[in-house]
Coordinates of C-alpha atoms and ligand atoms in Angstrom, one line a residue:
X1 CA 130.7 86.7 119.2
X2 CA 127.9 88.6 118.5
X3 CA 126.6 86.2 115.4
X4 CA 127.1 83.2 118.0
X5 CA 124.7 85.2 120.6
X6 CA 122.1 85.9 118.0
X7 CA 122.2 82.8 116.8
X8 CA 122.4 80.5 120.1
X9 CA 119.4 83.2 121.4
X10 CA 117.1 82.7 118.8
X11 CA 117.6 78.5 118.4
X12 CA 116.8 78.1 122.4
X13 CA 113.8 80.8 121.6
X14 CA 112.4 78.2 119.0
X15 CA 112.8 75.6 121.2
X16 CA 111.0 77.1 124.0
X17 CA 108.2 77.8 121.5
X18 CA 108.0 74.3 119.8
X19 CA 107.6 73.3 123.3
X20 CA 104.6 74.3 123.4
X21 CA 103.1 74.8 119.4
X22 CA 105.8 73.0 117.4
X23 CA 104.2 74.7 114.0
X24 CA 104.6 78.1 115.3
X25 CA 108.0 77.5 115.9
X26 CA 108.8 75.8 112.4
X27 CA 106.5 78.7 110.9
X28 CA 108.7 81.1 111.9
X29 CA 112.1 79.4 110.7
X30 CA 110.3 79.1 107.3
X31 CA 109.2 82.4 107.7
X32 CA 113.1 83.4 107.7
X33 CA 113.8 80.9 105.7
X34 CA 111.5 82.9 103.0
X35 CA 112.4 86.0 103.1
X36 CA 116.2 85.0 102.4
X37 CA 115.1 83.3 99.9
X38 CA 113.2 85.9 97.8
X39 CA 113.8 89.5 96.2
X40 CA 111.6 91.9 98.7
X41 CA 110.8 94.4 97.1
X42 CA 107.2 95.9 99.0
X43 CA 107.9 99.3 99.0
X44 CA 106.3 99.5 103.0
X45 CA 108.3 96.2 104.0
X46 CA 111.7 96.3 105.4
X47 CA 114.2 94.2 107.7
X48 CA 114.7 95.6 111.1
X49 CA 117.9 94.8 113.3
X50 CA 118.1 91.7 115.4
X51 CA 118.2 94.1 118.5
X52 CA 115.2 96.1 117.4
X53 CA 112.9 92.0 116.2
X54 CA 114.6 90.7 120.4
X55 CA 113.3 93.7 122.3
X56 CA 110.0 93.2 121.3
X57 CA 110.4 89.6 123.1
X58 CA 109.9 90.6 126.1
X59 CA 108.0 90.3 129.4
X60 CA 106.9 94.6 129.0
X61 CA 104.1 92.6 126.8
X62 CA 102.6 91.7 130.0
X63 CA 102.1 95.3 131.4
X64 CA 99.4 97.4 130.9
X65 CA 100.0 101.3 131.0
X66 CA 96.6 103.4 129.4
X67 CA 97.4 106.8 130.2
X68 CA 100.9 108.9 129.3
X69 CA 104.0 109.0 131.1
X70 CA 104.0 109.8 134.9
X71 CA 100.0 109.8 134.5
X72 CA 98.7 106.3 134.9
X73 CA 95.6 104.3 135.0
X74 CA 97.7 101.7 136.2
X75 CA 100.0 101.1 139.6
X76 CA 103.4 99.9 138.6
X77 CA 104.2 101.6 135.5
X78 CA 108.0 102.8 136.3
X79 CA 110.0 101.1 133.8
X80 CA 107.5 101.4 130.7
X81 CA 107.3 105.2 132.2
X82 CA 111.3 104.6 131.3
X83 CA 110.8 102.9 127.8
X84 CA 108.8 105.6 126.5
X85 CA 110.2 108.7 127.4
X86 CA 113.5 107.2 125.8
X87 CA 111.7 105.9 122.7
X88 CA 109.7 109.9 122.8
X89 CA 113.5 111.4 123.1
X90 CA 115.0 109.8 120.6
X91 CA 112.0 110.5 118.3
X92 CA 112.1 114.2 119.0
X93 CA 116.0 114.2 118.5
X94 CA 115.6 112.1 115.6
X95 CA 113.1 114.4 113.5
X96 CA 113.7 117.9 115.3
X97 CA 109.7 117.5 116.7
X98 CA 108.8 119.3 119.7
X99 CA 106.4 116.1 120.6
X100 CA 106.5 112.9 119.3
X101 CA 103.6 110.1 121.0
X102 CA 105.3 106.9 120.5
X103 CA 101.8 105.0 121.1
X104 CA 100.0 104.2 118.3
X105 CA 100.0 100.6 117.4
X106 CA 100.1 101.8 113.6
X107 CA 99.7 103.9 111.2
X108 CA 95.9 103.9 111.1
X109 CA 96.2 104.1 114.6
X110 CA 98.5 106.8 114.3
X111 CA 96.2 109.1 112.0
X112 CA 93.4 108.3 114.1
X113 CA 94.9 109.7 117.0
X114 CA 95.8 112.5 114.6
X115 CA 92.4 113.2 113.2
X116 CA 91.1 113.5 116.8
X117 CA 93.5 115.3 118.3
X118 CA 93.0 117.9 115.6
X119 CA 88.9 117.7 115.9
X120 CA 89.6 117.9 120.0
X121 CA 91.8 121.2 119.1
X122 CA 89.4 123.1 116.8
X123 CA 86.2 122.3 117.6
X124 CA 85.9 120.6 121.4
X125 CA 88.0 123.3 122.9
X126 CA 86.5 126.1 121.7
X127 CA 82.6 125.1 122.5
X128 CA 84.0 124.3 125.6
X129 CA 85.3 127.6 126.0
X130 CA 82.4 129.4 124.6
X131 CA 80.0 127.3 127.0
X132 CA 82.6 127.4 130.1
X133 CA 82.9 124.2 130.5
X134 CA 86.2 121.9 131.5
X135 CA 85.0 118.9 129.5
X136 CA 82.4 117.3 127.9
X137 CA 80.7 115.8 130.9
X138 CA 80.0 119.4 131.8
X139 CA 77.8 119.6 129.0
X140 CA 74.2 119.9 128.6
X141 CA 72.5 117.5 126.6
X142 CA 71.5 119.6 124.1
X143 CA 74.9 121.2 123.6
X144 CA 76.2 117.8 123.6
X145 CA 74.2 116.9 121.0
X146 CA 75.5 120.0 118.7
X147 CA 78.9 119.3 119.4
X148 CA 78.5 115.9 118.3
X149 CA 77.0 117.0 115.3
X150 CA 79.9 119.4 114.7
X151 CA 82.2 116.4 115.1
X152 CA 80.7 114.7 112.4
X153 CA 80.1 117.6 110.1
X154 CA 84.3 118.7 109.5
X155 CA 86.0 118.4 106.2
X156 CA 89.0 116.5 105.2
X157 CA 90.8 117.4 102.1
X158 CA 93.7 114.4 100.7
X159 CA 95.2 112.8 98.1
X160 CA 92.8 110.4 96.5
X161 CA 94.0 106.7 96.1
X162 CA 95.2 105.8 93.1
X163 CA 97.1 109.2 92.5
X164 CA 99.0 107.4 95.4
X165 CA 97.5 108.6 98.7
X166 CA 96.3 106.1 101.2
X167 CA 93.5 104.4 102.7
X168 CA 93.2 106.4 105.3
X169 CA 93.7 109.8 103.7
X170 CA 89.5 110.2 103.1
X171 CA 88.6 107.1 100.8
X172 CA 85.2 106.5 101.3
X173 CA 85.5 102.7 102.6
X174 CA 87.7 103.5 105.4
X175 CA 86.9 105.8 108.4
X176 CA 88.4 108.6 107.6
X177 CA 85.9 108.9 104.8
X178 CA 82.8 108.3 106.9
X179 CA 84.0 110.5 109.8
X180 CA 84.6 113.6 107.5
X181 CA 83.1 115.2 104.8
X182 CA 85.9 114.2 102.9
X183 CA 87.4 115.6 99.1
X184 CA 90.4 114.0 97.2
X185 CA 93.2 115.7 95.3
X186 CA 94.7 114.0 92.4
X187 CA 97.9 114.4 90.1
X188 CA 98.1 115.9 87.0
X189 CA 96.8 113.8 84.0
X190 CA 99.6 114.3 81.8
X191 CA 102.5 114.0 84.0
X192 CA 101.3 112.1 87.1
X193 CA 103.1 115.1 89.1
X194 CA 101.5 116.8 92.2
X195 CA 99.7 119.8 91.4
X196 CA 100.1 122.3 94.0
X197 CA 97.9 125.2 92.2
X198 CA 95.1 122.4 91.8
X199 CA 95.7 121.4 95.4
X200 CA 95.6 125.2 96.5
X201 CA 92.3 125.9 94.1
X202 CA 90.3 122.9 95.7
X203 CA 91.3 123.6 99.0
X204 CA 89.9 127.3 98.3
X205 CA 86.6 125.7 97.4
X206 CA 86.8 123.4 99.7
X207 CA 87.7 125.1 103.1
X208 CA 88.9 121.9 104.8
X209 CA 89.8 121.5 108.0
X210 CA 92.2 119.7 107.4
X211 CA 94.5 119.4 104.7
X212 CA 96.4 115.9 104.6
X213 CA 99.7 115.2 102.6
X214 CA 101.6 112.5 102.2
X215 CA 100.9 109.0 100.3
X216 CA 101.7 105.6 99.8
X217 CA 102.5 105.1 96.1
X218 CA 103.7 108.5 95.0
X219 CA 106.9 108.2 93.8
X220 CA 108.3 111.7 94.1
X221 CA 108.8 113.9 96.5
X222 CA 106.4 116.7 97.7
X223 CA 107.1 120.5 98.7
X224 CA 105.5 120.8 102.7
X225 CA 106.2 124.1 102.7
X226 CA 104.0 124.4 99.7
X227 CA 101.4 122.8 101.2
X228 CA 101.8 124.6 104.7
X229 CA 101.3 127.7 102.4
X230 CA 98.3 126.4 100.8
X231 CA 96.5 124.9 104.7
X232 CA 97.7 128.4 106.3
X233 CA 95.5 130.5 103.1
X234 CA 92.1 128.3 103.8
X235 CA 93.0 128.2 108.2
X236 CA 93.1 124.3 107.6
X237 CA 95.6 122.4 110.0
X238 CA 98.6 120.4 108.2
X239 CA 98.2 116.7 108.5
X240 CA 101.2 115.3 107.0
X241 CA 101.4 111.0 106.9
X242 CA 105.1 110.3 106.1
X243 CA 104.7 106.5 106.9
X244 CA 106.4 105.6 104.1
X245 CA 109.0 107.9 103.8
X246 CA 110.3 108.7 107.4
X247 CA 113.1 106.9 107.2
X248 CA 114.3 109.4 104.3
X249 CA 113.2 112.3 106.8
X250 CA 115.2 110.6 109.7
X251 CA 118.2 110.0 107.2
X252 CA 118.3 113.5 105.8
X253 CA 118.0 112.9 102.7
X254 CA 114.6 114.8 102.7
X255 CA 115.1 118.3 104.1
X256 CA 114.7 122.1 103.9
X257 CA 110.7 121.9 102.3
X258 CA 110.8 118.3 101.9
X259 CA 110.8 117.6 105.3
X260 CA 107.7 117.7 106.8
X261 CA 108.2 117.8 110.6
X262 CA 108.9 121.9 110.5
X263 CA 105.9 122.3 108.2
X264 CA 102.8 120.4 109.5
X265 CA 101.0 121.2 112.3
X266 CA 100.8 117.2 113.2
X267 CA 102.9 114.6 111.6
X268 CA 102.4 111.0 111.4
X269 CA 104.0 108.0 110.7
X270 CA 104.6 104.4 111.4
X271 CA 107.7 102.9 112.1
X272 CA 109.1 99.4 110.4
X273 CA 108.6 101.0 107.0
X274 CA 111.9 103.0 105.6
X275 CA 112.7 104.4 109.7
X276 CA 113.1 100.1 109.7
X277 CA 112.0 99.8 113.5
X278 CA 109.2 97.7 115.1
X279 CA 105.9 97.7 113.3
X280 CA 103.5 100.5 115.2
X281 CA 103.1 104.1 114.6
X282 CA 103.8 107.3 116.2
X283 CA 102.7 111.1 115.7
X284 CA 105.1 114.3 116.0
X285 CA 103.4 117.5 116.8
X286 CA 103.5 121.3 117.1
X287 CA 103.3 122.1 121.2
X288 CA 99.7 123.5 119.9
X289 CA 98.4 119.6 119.5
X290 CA 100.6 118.3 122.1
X291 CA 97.9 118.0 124.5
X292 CA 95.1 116.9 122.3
X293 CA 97.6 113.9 121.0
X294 CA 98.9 113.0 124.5
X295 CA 95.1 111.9 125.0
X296 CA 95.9 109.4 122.5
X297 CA 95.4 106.3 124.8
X298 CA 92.3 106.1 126.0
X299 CA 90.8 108.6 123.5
X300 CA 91.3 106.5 120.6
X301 CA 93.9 103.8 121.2
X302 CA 94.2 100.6 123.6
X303 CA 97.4 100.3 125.9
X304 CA 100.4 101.0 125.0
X305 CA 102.1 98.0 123.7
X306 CA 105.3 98.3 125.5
X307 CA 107.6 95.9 124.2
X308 CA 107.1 97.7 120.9
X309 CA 107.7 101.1 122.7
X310 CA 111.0 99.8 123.7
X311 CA 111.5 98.4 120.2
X312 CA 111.0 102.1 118.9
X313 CA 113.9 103.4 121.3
X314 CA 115.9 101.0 119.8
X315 CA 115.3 101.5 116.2
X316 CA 115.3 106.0 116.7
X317 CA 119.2 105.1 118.8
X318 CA 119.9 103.2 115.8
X319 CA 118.1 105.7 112.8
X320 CA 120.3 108.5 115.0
X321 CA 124.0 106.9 113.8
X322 CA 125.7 108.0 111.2
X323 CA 125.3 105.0 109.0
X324 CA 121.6 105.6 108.2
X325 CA 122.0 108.4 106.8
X326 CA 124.1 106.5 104.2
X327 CA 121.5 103.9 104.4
X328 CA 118.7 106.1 103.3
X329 CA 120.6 107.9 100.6
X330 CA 121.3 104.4 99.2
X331 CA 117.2 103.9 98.8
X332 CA 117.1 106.7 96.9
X333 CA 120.1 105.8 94.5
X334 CA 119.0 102.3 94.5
X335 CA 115.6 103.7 93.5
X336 CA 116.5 105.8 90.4
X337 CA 118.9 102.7 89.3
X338 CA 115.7 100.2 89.4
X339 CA 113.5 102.9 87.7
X340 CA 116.8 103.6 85.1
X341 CA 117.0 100.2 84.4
X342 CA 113.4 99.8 83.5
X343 CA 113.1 102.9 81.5
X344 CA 116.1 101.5 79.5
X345 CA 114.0 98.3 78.5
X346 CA 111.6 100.3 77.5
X347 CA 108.8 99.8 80.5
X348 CA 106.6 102.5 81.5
X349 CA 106.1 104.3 84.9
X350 CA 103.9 106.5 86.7
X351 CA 105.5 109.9 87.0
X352 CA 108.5 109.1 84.3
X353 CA 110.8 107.7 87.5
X354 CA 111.5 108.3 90.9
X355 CA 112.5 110.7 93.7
X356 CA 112.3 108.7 96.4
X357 CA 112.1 104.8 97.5
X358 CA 109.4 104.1 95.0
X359 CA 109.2 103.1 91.8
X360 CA 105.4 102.1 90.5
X361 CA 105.4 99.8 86.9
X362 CA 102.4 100.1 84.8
X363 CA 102.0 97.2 83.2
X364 CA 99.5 97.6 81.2
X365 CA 101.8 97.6 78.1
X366 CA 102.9 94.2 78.3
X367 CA 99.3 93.5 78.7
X368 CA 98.6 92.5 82.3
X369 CA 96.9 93.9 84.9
X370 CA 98.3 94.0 88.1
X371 CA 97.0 91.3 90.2
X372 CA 98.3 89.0 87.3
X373 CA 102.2 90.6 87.2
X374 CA 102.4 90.5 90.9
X375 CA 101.1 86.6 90.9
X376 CA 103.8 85.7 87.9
X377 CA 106.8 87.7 89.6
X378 CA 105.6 85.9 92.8
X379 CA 105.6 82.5 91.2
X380 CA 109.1 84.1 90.0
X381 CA 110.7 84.7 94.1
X382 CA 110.0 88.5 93.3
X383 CA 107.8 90.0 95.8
X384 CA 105.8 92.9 95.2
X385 CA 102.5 93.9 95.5
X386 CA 99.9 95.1 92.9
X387 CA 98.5 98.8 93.1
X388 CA 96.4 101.3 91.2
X389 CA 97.7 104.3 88.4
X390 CA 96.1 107.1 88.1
X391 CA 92.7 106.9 87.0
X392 CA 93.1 103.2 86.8
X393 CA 90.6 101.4 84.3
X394 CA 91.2 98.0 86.7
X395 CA 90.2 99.3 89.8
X396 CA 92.0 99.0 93.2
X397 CA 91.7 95.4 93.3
X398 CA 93.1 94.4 90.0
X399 CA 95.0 97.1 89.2
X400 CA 97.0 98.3 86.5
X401 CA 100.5 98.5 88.5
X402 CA 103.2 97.0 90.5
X403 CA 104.7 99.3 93.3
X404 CA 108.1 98.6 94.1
X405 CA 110.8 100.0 96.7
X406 CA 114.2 99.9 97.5
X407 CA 114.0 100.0 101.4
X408 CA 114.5 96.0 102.2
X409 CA 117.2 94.9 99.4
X410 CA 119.1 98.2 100.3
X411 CA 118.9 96.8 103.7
X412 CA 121.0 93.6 102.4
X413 CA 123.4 95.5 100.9
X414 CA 122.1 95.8 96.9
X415 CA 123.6 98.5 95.3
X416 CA 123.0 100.3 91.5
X417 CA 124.0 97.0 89.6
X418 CA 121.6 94.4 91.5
X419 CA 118.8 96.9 91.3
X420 CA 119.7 97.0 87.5
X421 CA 119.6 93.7 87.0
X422 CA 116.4 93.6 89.3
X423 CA 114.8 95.3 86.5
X424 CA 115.7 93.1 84.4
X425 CA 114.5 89.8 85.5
X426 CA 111.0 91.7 86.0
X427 CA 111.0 92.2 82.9
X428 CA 112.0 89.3 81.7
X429 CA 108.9 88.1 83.4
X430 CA 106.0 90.3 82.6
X431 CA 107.3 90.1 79.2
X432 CA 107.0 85.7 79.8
X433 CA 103.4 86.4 81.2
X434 CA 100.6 86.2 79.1
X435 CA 96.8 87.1 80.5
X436 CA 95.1 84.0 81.1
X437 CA 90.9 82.9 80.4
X438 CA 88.1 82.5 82.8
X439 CA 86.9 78.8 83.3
X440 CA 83.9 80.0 80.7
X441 CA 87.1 80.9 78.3
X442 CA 86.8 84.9 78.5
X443 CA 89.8 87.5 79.3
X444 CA 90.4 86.9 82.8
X445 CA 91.9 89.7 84.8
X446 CA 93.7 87.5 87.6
X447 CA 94.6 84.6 85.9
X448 CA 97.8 84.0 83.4
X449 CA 100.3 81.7 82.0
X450 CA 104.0 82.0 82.9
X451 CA 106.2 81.0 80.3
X452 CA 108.0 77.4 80.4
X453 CA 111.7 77.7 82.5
X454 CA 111.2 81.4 83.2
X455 CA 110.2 81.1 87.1
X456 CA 113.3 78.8 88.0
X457 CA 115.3 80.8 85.7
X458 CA 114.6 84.0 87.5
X459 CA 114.9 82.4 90.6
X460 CA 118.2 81.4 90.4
X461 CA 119.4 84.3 89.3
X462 CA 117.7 86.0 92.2
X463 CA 119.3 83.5 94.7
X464 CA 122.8 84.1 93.4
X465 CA 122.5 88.1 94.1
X466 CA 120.8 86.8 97.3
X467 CA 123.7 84.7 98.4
X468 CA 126.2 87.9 98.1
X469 CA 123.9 89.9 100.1
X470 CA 122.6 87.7 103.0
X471 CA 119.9 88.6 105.5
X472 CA 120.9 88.3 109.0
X473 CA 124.7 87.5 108.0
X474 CA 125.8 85.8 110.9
X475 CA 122.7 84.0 112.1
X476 CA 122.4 80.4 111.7
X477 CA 119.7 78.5 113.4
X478 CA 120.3 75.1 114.4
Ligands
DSN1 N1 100.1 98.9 104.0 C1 101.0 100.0 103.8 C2 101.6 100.1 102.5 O1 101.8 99.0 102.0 O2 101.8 101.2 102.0 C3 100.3 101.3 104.2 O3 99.3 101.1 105.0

């Protein structure tokens, strides 16, 4: 009954659509089409539940609600005043947080809200204080003008880029490393293992305020209450970005000083990554930042988008079952049975394996850079997505690896022999792939040459595991 529902709801929902933009409605069957069709293997994608994808269909898109729950900019706000105090509760149950903000559109959005809350904390308040003021229109312009400057004069220590932290952890190009004076930690050289007495000796030097943990293409686990220690020593506040591994938190597989929640002054994540809701964001909190986040929206963020609130109550009631906790300890088994099976045919990765959901190829020894595995395996149905090693010699564009995670085929139901033979079909391909020449006839970095058969080959074998394991079982669009 419920696959006929699904089903019969989404096929009048395409029709309404191609009413009016026929391509946007055949865009999205391919769209499904697609994704059943290929091996999914970005470690940040995932497949989230019919009920979570239809409650972002709604009319709470139309309603604007700046402000926080019970506190308004807008008349009328009852029922999204509803959605996200149910999608907050859930998020505190879910995680053990004293506050969670359910807000931010995203992750950036998310740290953003995060990186001001904290600069609102330690420096705003206390000049305020000092100057006995209530807020910053209280200010002269002179004192104005010094706080400003002691906005844009903080530090921000965090794992650089290609030692697997993200974007928005200080690199340069984004925000985060304009708005702070910002420092990167690395991993050690010879292991590609987090060094917490490194960490600890350049935050010494350092003095940030604040520390950020986390990453994006780690794949191993890291020791918050290590890094608590290490922030508490220099008085730096705790930033911890668990985007890509929340759903392991929510799924307790990652506890005790893996588990960041207890340990960070402020966490942050989004939410359609291994937690498998909605695409947007959120941030946890000690009742220390609670206030400073809650300004959220209109400090730093546009209106809440509500639907996707709702969404997020959805996919928390759904992370809170029983059955994702077996869900996320089958990423991590699925994990170490994809990196197994490449160690076993002899292919190389960062760290030696895996501890979580990720597993990051170099592939450098079959003589490829990145950008030309990740076209080939495309080419191939297998869809990954190129990213940097340590000290990569090919840059974050090119690249030297292919990051891979178990979140989405885990999802379908792939268990330790699929990811096995995952492993093997890779590769089969990389080691089908030769580098290709520029039009001039030099070593070109993006282009190669897939050998004959090998695409089709791999695909069918792909579409037979695919066919076991279907996405979205019972729903057939007519
Ligand atoms: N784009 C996400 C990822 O792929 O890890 C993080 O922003």
């Amino acid at each position: 009954m419920t696959d006929a529902l699904i089903s019969s709801a989404y096929t009048q929902a395409l029709e309404v659509i191609a009413q009016v933009e026929p391509r946007i409605a055949e865009a999205t069957r391919q769209e499904l089409a697609d994704q059943r069709s290929s091996l999914k293997l970005i470690a940040s994608e995932n497949y989230a539940s019919p009920a979570v994808l239809m409650t972002m269909g709604t009319w709470f898109s139309d309603k604007y609600a700046e402000g926080t729950v019970g506190h308004r900019f807008y008349a009328g706000c009852q029922n999204v005043d509803t959605v996200e105090s149910l999608a907050a509760e859930h998020a505190r149950e879910l995680f053990g947080a004293p506050y969670a903000y359910v807000q931010p559109h995203s992750g950036i959005d998310a740290n953003l809200v995060a990186f001001w809350s904290i600069l609102a904390n330690r420096v705003e308040t206390p000049t305020l204080a000092r100057l006995g003021a209530k807020n910053v229109n209280e200010l002269s312009e002179a004192d104005w003008e010094s706080l400003r400057h002691e906005f844009g004069n903080q530090r921000l220590l965090g794992m650089s880029l290609d030692a697997g932290g993200h974007l928005t952890h200080g690199f340069r190009p984004n925000i985060s490393g304009k708005m702070f004076h910002q420092q990167q930690y690395g991993t050690d050289p010879a292991t590609g293992l987090l060094d917490y007495d490194a960490v600890a000796a350049k935050a010494r030097e350092f003095k940030p305020l604040v520390l950020v943990a986390g990453y994006s293409a780690y794949p191993r686990r890291v020791n918050f209450a290590t890094m608590r220690e290490i922030a508490d020593e220099v008085g730096a506040v705790l930033m911890v970005d668990m985007a890509h591994f929340a759903g392991l938190v929510a799924g307790k597989v990652f506890t005790g000083d893996e588990d960041p929640v207890p340990h960070a002054h402020i966490t942050t994540t989004t939410t359609h990554k291994s937690l498998r809701g909605p695409r947007g964001g959120m941030v946890l909190a000690q009742e220390e930042f609670a206030a400073d986040v809650d300004r959220g929206c209109p400090m730093v963020l546009g209106g809440p988008l509500s639907h996707v609130m709702a969404a997020k109550a959805v996919a928390f009631a759904e992370a809170r079952q029983p059955s994702f906790r077996t869900y996320a300890q089958a990423v991590v088994d699925n994990a170490r049975s994809l990196a197994d099976g490449f160690l076993q045919r002899g292919a190389t990765l960062v760290t030696g394996g895996t501890d979580n959901h990720i597993v990051l190829l170099d592939v450098s020894s079959y003589g490829l850079t990145g950008r030309q595995a990740e076209s080939a395996l495309l080419d191939a149905g297998v869809v990954t997505n190129r990213n940097s090693v340590p000290a990569d010699p090919n840059g974050a564009w090119y690249t030297s690896g292919i990051r891979l995670g178990t979140p989405a085929l885990t999802t379908r139901g792939f268990g330790h022999d699929e990811f096995d033979r995952v492993a093997e079909l890779i590769v089969d391909v990389l080691t089908q792939t030769q580098p290709g020449t520029t039009k001039a006839g030099g070593p070109s970095k993006a282009s190669y040459v897939l050998g004959d058969g090998v695409a089709d080959k791999t695909k069918d074998a792909s579409v037979e595991m695919l066919e076991k394991h279907p996405l979205y079982p019972g729903l057939e669009l007519t």
